[in-house]
Short mmCIF file of C-alpha atoms in Angstrom, two decimals:
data_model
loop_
_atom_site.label_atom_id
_atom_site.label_comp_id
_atom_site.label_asym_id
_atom_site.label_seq_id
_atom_site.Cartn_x
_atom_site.Cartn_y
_atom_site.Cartn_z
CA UNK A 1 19.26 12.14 2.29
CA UNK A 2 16.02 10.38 1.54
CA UNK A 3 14.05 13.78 0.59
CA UNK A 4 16.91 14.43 -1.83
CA UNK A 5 17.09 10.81 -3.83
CA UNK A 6 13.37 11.45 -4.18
CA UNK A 7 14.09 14.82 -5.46
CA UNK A 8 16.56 14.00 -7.88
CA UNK A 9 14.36 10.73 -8.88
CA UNK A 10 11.48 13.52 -9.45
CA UNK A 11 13.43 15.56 -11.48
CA UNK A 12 14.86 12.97 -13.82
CA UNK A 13 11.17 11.46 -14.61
CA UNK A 14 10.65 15.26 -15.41
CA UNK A 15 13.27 15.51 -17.88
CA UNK A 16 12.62 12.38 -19.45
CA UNK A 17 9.04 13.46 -19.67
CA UNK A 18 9.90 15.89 -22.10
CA UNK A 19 11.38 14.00 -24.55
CA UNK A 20 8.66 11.04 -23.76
CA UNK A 21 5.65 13.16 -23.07
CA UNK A 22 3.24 10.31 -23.79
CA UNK A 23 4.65 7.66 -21.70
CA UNK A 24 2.21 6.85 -19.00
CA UNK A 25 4.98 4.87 -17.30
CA UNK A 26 6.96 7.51 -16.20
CA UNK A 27 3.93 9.95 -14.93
CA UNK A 28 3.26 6.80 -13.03
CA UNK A 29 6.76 6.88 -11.33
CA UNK A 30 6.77 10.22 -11.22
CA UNK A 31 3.73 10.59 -9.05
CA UNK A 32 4.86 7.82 -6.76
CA UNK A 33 7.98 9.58 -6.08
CA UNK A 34 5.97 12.84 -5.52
CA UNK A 35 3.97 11.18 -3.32
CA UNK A 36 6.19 9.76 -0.81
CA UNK A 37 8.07 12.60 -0.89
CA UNK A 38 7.90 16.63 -1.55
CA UNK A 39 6.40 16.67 -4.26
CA UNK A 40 3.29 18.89 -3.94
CA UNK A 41 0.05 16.42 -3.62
CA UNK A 42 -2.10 17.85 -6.07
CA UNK A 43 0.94 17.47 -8.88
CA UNK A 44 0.90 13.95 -7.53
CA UNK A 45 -2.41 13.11 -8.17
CA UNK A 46 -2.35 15.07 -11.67
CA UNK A 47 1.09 13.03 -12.70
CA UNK A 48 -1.43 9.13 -12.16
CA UNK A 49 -4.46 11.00 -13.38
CA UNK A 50 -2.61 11.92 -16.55
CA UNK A 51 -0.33 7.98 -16.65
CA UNK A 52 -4.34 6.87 -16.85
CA UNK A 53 -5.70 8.91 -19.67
CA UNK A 54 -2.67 7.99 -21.82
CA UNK A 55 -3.30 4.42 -21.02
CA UNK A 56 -6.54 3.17 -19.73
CA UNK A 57 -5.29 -0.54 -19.22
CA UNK A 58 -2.36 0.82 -17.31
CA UNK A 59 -3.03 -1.02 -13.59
CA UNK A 60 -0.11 0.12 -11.70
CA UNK A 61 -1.22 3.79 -12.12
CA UNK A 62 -4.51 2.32 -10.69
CA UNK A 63 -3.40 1.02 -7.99
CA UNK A 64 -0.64 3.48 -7.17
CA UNK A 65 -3.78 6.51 -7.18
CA UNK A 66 -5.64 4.48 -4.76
CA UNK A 67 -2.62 3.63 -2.15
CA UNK A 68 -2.39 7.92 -2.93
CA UNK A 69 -6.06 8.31 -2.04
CA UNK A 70 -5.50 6.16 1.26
CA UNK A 71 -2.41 8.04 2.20
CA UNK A 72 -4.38 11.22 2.00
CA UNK A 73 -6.70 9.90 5.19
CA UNK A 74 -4.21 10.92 7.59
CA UNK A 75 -3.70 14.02 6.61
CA UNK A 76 -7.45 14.84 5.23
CA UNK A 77 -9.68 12.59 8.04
CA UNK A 78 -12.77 15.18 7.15
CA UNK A 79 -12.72 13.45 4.21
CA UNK A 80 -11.91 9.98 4.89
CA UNK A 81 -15.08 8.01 3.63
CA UNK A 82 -15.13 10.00 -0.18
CA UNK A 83 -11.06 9.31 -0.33
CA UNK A 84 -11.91 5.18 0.80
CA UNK A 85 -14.31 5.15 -2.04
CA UNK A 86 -11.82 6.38 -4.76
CA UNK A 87 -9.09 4.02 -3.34
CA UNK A 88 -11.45 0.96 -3.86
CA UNK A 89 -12.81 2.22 -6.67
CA UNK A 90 -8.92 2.51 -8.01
CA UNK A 91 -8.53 -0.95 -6.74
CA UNK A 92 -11.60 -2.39 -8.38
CA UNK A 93 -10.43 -1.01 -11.84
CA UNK A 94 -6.61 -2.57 -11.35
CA UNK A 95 -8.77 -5.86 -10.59
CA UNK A 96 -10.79 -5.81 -13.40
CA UNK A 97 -7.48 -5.22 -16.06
CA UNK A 98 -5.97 -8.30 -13.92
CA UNK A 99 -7.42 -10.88 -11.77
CA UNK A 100 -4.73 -11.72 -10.29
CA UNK A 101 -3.41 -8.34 -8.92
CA UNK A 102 -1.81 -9.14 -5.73
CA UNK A 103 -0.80 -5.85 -4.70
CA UNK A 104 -4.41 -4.47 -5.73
CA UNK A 105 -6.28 -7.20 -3.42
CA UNK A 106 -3.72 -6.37 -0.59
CA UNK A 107 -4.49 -3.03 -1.05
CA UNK A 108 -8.12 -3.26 -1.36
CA UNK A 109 -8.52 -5.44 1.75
CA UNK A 110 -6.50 -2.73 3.97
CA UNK A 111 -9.47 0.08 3.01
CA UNK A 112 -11.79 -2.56 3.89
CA UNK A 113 -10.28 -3.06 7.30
CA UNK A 114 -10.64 1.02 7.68
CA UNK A 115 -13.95 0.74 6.46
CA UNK A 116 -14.04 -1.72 9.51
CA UNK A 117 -15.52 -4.51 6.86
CA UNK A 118 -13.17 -7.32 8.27
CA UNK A 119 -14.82 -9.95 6.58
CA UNK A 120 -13.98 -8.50 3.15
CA UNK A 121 -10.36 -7.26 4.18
CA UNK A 122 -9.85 -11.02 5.09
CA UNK A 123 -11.16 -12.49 1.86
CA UNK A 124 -8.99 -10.03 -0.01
CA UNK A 125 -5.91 -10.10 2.03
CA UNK A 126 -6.26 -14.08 2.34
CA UNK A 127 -6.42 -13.87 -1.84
CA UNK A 128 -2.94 -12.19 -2.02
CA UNK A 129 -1.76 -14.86 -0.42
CA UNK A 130 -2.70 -17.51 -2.05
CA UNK A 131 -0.87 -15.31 -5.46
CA UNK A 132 2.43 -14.24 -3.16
CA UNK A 133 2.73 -17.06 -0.41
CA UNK A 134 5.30 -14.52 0.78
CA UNK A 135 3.47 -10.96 0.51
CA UNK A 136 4.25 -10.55 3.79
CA UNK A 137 2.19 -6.84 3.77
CA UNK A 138 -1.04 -9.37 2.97
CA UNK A 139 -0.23 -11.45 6.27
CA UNK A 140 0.28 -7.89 8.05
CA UNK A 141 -2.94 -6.75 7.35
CA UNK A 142 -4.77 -9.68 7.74
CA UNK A 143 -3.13 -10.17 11.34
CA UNK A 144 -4.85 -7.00 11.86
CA UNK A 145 -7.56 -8.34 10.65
CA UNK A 146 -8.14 -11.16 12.75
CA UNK A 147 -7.30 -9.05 15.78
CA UNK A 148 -10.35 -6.83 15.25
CA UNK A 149 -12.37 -9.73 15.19
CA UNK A 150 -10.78 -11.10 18.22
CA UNK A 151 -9.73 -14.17 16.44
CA UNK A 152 -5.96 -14.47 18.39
CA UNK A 153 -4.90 -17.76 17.50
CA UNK A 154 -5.37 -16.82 13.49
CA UNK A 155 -3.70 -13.53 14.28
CA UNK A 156 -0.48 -15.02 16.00
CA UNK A 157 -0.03 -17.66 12.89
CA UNK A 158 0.09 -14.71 10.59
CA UNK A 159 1.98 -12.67 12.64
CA UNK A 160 4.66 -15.39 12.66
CA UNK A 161 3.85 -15.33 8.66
CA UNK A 162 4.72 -11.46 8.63
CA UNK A 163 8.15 -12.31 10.77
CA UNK A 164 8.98 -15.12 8.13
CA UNK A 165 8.45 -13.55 4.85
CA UNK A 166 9.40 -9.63 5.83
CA UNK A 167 12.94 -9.68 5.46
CA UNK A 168 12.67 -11.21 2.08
CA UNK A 169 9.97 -8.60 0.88
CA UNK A 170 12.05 -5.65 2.02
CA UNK A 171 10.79 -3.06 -0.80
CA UNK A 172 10.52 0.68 -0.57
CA UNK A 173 6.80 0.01 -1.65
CA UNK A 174 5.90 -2.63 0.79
CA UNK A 175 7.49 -0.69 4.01
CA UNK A 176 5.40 2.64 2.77
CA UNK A 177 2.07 -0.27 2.78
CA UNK A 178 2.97 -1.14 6.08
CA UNK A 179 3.64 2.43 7.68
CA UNK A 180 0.21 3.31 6.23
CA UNK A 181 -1.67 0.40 7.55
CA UNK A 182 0.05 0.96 10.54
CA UNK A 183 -1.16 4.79 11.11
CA UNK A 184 -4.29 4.15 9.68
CA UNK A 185 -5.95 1.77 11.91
CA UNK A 186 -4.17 3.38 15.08
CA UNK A 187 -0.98 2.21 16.00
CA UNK A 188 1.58 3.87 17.86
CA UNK A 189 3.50 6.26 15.86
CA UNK A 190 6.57 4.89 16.67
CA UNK A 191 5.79 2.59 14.14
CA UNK A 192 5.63 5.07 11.46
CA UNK A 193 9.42 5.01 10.84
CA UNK A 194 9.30 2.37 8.41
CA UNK A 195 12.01 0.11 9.17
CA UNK A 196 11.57 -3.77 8.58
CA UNK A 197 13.19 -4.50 11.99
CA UNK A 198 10.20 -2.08 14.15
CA UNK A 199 7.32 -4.15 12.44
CA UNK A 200 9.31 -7.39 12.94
CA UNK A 201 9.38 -6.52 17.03
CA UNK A 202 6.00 -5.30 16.08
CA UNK A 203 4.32 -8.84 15.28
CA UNK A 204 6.63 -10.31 17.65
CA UNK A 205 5.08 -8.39 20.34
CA UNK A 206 1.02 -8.74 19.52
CA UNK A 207 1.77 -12.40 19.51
CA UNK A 208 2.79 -12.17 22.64
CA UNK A 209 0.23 -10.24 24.10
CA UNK A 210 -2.32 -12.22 22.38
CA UNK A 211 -0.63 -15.48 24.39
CA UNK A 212 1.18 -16.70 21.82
CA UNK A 213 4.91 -18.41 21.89
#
């Protein structure tokens, strides 16, 4: 069902594209739909390479090329340092068109915690916080975060963030952030299926094992 609302969201940016055939927007759409679903990656990657030459100040195609250049870790590992450096460099860009990009710090400070720079996922994750008190993908990541360090008392408190704030930032976007971050820095694949409830019992069990209540 999923693979065929994707589909049909494909195919209607594609018609609309040729009556528009300027309108970075929908390139932008259409390669996020192509990404998360069939779509063939390279087509994906052509649709935000094309929303960004129409219009250079455009920072969701930014930021939606570098959470595509992050995705393609798993399946491309070989190449996981050159596709980290385009996602940042994506993310950098986004920042620089708007300071106060929460979705491009969050973003940012998850290929920092794959880069295994902790310090600099914190700073950004702990910055698109303080612009969404309740970008509960932010408090995921920066759980993480503090785990690696083996800071657990930071960890559980935004762990209990993530439980708080999840429910209420149930979007198709922030699940597919969370599924990433999730298979990127090694966590079981059984919490790849992207529902809001798994990452829920998720942080509810790290705090746990990391003594919390």
């Amino acid at each position: 069902v999923q693979q065929y609302f994707q589909s049909h969201t494909i195919a209607e940016h594609s018609e609309a594209l040729l009556k528009n055939p300027r309108d970075a927007q929908l390139y932008n759409r259409r390669g996020v739909a192509g990404a998360h679903g069939a779509w063939k990656l390279r087509m994906a990657m052509d649709d935000f390479d094309t929303a960004i030459a129409l219009a250079p100040d455009y920072k969701p195609a930014y930021l939606n090329r570098g959470k595509f250049y992050m995705s393609l870790i798993l399946a491309e590992p070989d190449a996981e340092q050159q596709q980290l450096a385009l996602a940042i460099a994506d993310f950098n860009t986004a920042l620089q068109l708007d300071q106060s990009y929460a979705e491009a710090y969050a973003n940012r400070g998850l290929a920092h915690s794959v880069q295994g720079k902790y310090e600099l996922a914190i700073a950004d994750f702990q910055q698109a916080i303080r612009l969404n008190r309740r970008h509960a993908v932010a408090y995921f990541g920066l759980a993480q975060a503090y785990e690696q360090q083996g800071r657990a008392p930071e960890a559980v408190e935004a762990y209990r963030a993530v439980i708080r704030h999840l429910p209420a930032y149930e979007t198709s976007q922030s699940k597919d952030l969370i599924r990433e971050a999730a298979g990127i820095v090694g966590l079981s694949p059984a919490y790849l299926i992207g529902s809001v409830d798994t990452y829920i019992r998720l942080a509810q069990e790290r705090i746990a094992a990391l003594g919390g209540k």
